[in-house]
Every structure is written in C-alpha cells, then in structure tokens.
Amino acid sequence: MKDSWYDTAQICLNGHVINEKSVELPERNKKFCDQCGAVSVTACQKCNAPIPGYYHEPDLIRPEATYVAPAFCHQCGVAYSWIESRLQASREIARELEGLTDEEKETLIQSLDDIVKDTPKTTIACLRLKKLFDKAGKGTDEMFREILRDFISTTARKLLWP
Ligand SMILES: [Zn+2]
Ligand SMILES: [Zn+2]
C-alpha cells in the first residue's frame, strides 16, 4: 500500500482547474484552457514549486470536482496569477461603480485584498464590502461574486457568498 501523497494540479492562468491529477492521469493534461484559452501551468511561476493537486490517500476515493485552486504558493507565499488577475479585474470594476465616492471605491479596493486570504482583517473587510455592494446598487454583489467567489478565503466565502 502506498502512502498518502499530493498529486500536482494543472491550472490555467485564470484559475480554471484543468487536471487535479496531472501526475497520475497525465492524459488529461491540456496545454491551454478549454474554457478561456489561457496557458496552463503546473508550478508556481515565481519559485517553480509544483501546485498541490488531488490528495491521494490509500483506500479513500474523494469525489472529483471538489478540488479548488489554491490562492498562494505554499513554497514562496506569492499569490498565484489567477488571484492577481481576478483582483485586477475586480479593481477595475470597482473604479467604474457609479454609486460610490472615490473614497468608498478605495476602501472597496483595499478590502478585496483582505478577502483572498484569511487574516484578522478578513471579517471587517467582508462587512465593508457588503455595505459598499449595497450602496453601489443592484447587481454589484453578483458581479464580484462571479469573479471572486471560488477564489476567496473560506471565512470570506461564508460571510459574503455562502
Ligand atoms: Zn481558463
Ligand atoms: Zn512559489
């Protein structure tokens, strides 16, 4: 019997999971994402550490598609590019919101950084975002949800989009 081990995940630069078992099932690998056309990677672009994928445990088969792309590299701590690109898109939307003052837009943008990770500031960031989404008008919450929901911290997901 084999010990538990992490497979390596193949994920596109926008965060679509292509293959959570790129070592065990390399035939499922794709060079480019079939959802968005972005190139796919299996390692951190900064330090080259493999992206942890499916966790193999003897005698345990977990359902597929429960795997989510990690946010930060476990080796060097840098945010993976899908987090960066989603934050970038979210910041651009924030700047376009008409119902908010410039100061409120800044607060919104800063709060976004605090929901992709679990820190002591995550909870307050969620409260601020809820208020700002409401103030910015109908549909705002949905726009951010669409871009960010699967990529924010567990705490933030529970508070914002359970
Ligand atoms: Zn993609
Ligand atoms: Zn790294």
mmCIF file of C-alpha atoms and ligand atoms in Angstrom:
data_model
loop_
_atom_site.group_PDB
_atom_site.id
_atom_site.type_symbol
_atom_site.label_atom_id
_atom_site.label_comp_id
_atom_site.label_asym_id
_atom_site.label_seq_id
_atom_site.Cartn_x
_atom_site.Cartn_y
_atom_site.Cartn_z
ATOM 1 C CA MET A 1 0.000 0.000 0.000
ATOM 2 C CA LYS A 2 1.218 3.416 -0.950
ATOM 3 C CA ASP A 3 1.440 6.344 1.431
ATOM 4 C CA SER A 4 -0.625 9.475 1.033
ATOM 5 C CA TRP A 5 0.676 11.963 -1.478
ATOM 6 C CA TYR A 6 -0.225 15.149 -3.245
ATOM 7 C CA ASP A 7 -0.654 14.962 -6.963
ATOM 8 C CA THR A 8 0.276 18.039 -8.985
ATOM 9 C CA ALA A 9 -2.535 20.213 -10.301
ATOM 10 C CA GLN A 10 -2.657 21.721 -13.749
ATOM 11 C CA ILE A 11 -4.485 25.053 -13.668
ATOM 12 C CA CYS A 12 -4.885 27.782 -16.249
ATOM 13 C CA LEU A 13 -3.644 31.294 -15.531
ATOM 14 C CA ASN A 14 -7.240 32.432 -14.903
ATOM 15 C CA GLY A 15 -7.747 29.723 -12.301
ATOM 16 C CA HIS A 16 -9.752 27.079 -14.156
ATOM 17 C CA VAL A 17 -8.701 23.688 -12.861
ATOM 18 C CA ILE A 18 -7.692 21.577 -15.867
ATOM 19 C CA ASN A 19 -6.405 18.459 -14.153
ATOM 20 C CA GLU A 20 -6.070 17.949 -10.434
ATOM 21 C CA LYS A 21 -4.156 14.685 -11.054
ATOM 22 C CA SER A 22 -1.558 15.662 -13.622
ATOM 23 C CA VAL A 23 0.924 13.054 -12.345
ATOM 24 C CA GLU A 24 -1.458 10.105 -12.065
ATOM 25 C CA LEU A 25 -3.513 10.945 -15.161
ATOM 26 C CA PRO A 26 -1.254 12.932 -17.500
ATOM 27 C CA GLU A 27 -3.502 12.075 -20.445
ATOM 28 C CA ARG A 28 -5.960 14.639 -19.059
ATOM 29 C CA ASN A 29 -3.433 17.457 -19.289
ATOM 30 C CA LYS A 30 -4.114 20.312 -21.688
ATOM 31 C CA LYS A 31 -1.647 22.902 -22.791
ATOM 32 C CA PHE A 32 -4.327 25.570 -22.988
ATOM 33 C CA CYS A 33 -7.557 26.055 -21.077
ATOM 34 C CA ASP A 34 -10.667 24.903 -22.938
ATOM 35 C CA GLN A 35 -12.771 27.470 -21.054
ATOM 36 C CA CYS A 36 -10.754 30.637 -21.641
ATOM 37 C CA GLY A 37 -7.783 29.802 -23.853
ATOM 38 C CA ALA A 38 -5.158 30.820 -21.304
ATOM 39 C CA VAL A 39 -1.993 28.772 -20.967
ATOM 40 C CA SER A 40 -1.991 26.197 -18.160
ATOM 41 C CA VAL A 41 0.686 25.689 -15.534
ATOM 42 C CA THR A 42 1.632 23.004 -13.018
ATOM 43 C CA ALA A 43 4.114 25.024 -10.970
ATOM 44 C CA CYS A 44 4.464 28.390 -9.258
ATOM 45 C CA GLN A 45 5.692 30.891 -11.797
ATOM 46 C CA LYS A 46 7.952 32.520 -9.272
ATOM 47 C CA CYS A 47 9.681 29.649 -7.473
ATOM 48 C CA ASN A 48 8.704 26.669 -9.627
ATOM 49 C CA ALA A 49 7.257 24.623 -6.750
ATOM 50 C CA PRO A 50 4.620 22.165 -8.036
ATOM 51 C CA ILE A 51 0.994 23.241 -7.406
ATOM 52 C CA PRO A 52 -0.501 20.771 -4.914
ATOM 53 C CA GLY A 53 -3.378 18.903 -6.530
ATOM 54 C CA TYR A 54 -5.529 15.958 -5.547
ATOM 55 C CA TYR A 55 -4.532 14.423 -2.226
ATOM 56 C CA HIS A 56 -4.233 10.675 -2.654
ATOM 57 C CA GLU A 57 -4.978 8.642 0.423
ATOM 58 C CA PRO A 58 -4.937 4.849 0.499
ATOM 59 C CA ASP A 59 -8.436 3.319 0.474
ATOM 60 C CA LEU A 60 -10.136 6.674 0.108
ATOM 61 C CA ILE A 61 -11.676 7.963 -3.050
ATOM 62 C CA ARG A 62 -12.890 11.511 -2.889
ATOM 63 C CA PRO A 63 -15.416 12.749 -5.432
ATOM 64 C CA GLU A 64 -13.841 14.671 -8.290
ATOM 65 C CA ALA A 65 -14.513 18.364 -8.764
ATOM 66 C CA THR A 66 -14.279 19.178 -5.080
ATOM 67 C CA TYR A 67 -10.759 20.450 -5.609
ATOM 68 C CA VAL A 68 -10.310 24.225 -5.670
ATOM 69 C CA ALA A 69 -7.290 26.082 -6.995
ATOM 70 C CA PRO A 70 -5.086 27.247 -4.127
ATOM 71 C CA ALA A 71 -4.583 31.003 -3.680
ATOM 72 C CA PHE A 72 -0.981 31.213 -2.578
ATOM 73 C CA CYS A 73 2.149 29.210 -3.287
ATOM 74 C CA HIS A 74 2.965 27.053 -0.262
ATOM 75 C CA GLN A 75 6.663 27.386 -1.012
ATOM 76 C CA CYS A 76 7.211 31.118 -1.570
ATOM 77 C CA GLY A 77 3.927 32.677 -0.390
ATOM 78 C CA VAL A 78 3.246 34.545 -3.609
ATOM 79 C CA ALA A 79 -0.352 34.786 -4.864
ATOM 80 C CA TYR A 80 -0.909 32.611 -7.930
ATOM 81 C CA SER A 81 -1.657 34.506 -11.115
ATOM 82 C CA TRP A 82 -5.390 33.644 -11.050
ATOM 83 C CA ILE A 83 -5.694 35.561 -7.774
ATOM 84 C CA GLU A 84 -3.793 38.508 -9.188
ATOM 85 C CA SER A 85 -5.795 38.612 -12.408
ATOM 86 C CA ARG A 86 -9.124 38.324 -10.572
ATOM 87 C CA LEU A 87 -8.166 41.058 -8.119
ATOM 88 C CA GLN A 88 -7.104 43.216 -11.037
ATOM 89 C CA ALA A 89 -10.436 42.725 -12.810
ATOM 90 C CA SER A 90 -12.295 43.434 -9.570
ATOM 91 C CA ARG A 91 -10.359 46.661 -9.004
ATOM 92 C CA GLU A 92 -11.262 47.830 -12.483
ATOM 93 C CA ILE A 93 -14.948 47.170 -11.857
ATOM 94 C CA ALA A 94 -14.724 48.989 -8.515
ATOM 95 C CA ARG A 95 -13.388 52.102 -10.240
ATOM 96 C CA GLU A 96 -16.341 52.102 -12.643
ATOM 97 C CA LEU A 97 -19.038 51.934 -9.961
ATOM 98 C CA GLU A 98 -21.213 54.988 -10.117
ATOM 99 C CA GLY A 99 -22.936 54.886 -6.759
ATOM 100 C CA LEU A 100 -19.722 55.255 -4.746
ATOM 101 C CA THR A 101 -17.456 58.162 -3.847
ATOM 102 C CA ASP A 102 -13.760 57.925 -4.677
ATOM 103 C CA GLU A 103 -13.004 57.253 -1.051
ATOM 104 C CA GLU A 104 -15.507 54.417 -0.933
ATOM 105 C CA LYS A 105 -14.026 52.937 -4.090
ATOM 106 C CA GLU A 106 -10.605 52.974 -2.418
ATOM 107 C CA THR A 107 -12.000 51.223 0.654
ATOM 108 C CA LEU A 108 -13.621 48.628 -1.569
ATOM 109 C CA ILE A 109 -10.380 48.024 -3.456
ATOM 110 C CA GLN A 110 -8.374 47.661 -0.265
ATOM 111 C CA SER A 111 -10.941 45.312 1.233
ATOM 112 C CA LEU A 112 -10.647 42.988 -1.772
ATOM 113 C CA ASP A 113 -7.044 42.226 -0.823
ATOM 114 C CA ASP A 114 -8.245 41.094 2.598
ATOM 115 C CA ILE A 115 -10.780 38.550 1.376
ATOM 116 C CA VAL A 116 -8.490 36.394 -0.749
ATOM 117 C CA LYS A 117 -6.645 35.392 2.418
ATOM 118 C CA ASP A 118 -7.639 34.590 5.974
ATOM 119 C CA THR A 119 -6.274 37.321 8.184
ATOM 120 C CA PRO A 120 -7.632 39.148 11.242
ATOM 121 C CA LYS A 121 -8.870 41.792 8.799
ATOM 122 C CA THR A 122 -10.940 39.424 6.677
ATOM 123 C CA THR A 123 -14.145 39.766 8.710
ATOM 124 C CA ILE A 124 -14.182 43.563 8.759
ATOM 125 C CA ALA A 125 -13.344 43.597 5.057
ATOM 126 C CA CYS A 126 -16.420 41.452 4.383
ATOM 127 C CA LEU A 127 -18.660 43.770 6.383
ATOM 128 C CA ARG A 128 -17.350 46.770 4.486
ATOM 129 C CA LEU A 129 -17.804 45.063 1.145
ATOM 130 C CA LYS A 130 -21.403 44.102 1.913
ATOM 131 C CA LYS A 131 -22.249 47.714 2.698
ATOM 132 C CA LEU A 132 -20.435 49.031 -0.348
ATOM 133 C CA PHE A 133 -22.002 46.475 -2.699
ATOM 134 C CA ASP A 134 -25.433 47.533 -1.400
ATOM 135 C CA LYS A 135 -24.667 51.198 -1.807
ATOM 136 C CA ALA A 136 -23.247 50.742 -5.302
ATOM 137 C CA GLY A 137 -26.559 49.412 -6.482
ATOM 138 C CA LYS A 138 -28.324 46.334 -7.743
ATOM 139 C CA GLY A 139 -26.220 43.711 -9.451
ATOM 140 C CA THR A 140 -22.914 44.845 -7.929
ATOM 141 C CA ASP A 141 -22.737 41.979 -5.486
ATOM 142 C CA GLU A 142 -23.351 39.490 -8.324
ATOM 143 C CA MET A 143 -20.579 40.939 -10.475
ATOM 144 C CA PHE A 144 -17.967 40.494 -7.776
ATOM 145 C CA ARG A 145 -19.375 37.149 -6.785
ATOM 146 C CA GLU A 146 -18.965 35.873 -10.317
ATOM 147 C CA ILE A 147 -15.275 36.805 -10.455
ATOM 148 C CA LEU A 148 -14.184 36.080 -6.920
ATOM 149 C CA ARG A 149 -16.386 33.583 -5.139
ATOM 150 C CA ASP A 150 -14.359 30.439 -5.789
ATOM 151 C CA PHE A 151 -11.089 32.186 -5.053
ATOM 152 C CA ILE A 152 -11.587 33.903 -1.699
ATOM 153 C CA SER A 153 -10.795 32.516 1.736
ATOM 154 C CA THR A 154 -13.180 30.089 3.415
ATOM 155 C CA THR A 155 -14.015 32.665 6.068
ATOM 156 C CA ALA A 156 -14.817 35.320 3.492
ATOM 157 C CA ARG A 157 -16.931 32.913 1.445
ATOM 158 C CA LYS A 158 -19.044 32.045 4.497
ATOM 159 C CA LEU A 159 -19.656 35.718 5.229
ATOM 160 C CA LEU A 160 -20.140 37.059 1.718
ATOM 161 C CA TRP A 161 -21.444 34.313 -0.521
ATOM 162 C CA PRO A 162 -22.354 31.184 1.450
HETATM 163 ZN ZN ZN B 1 -9.164 29.125 -18.140
HETATM 164 ZN ZN ZN B 2 6.198 29.867 -5.331
#
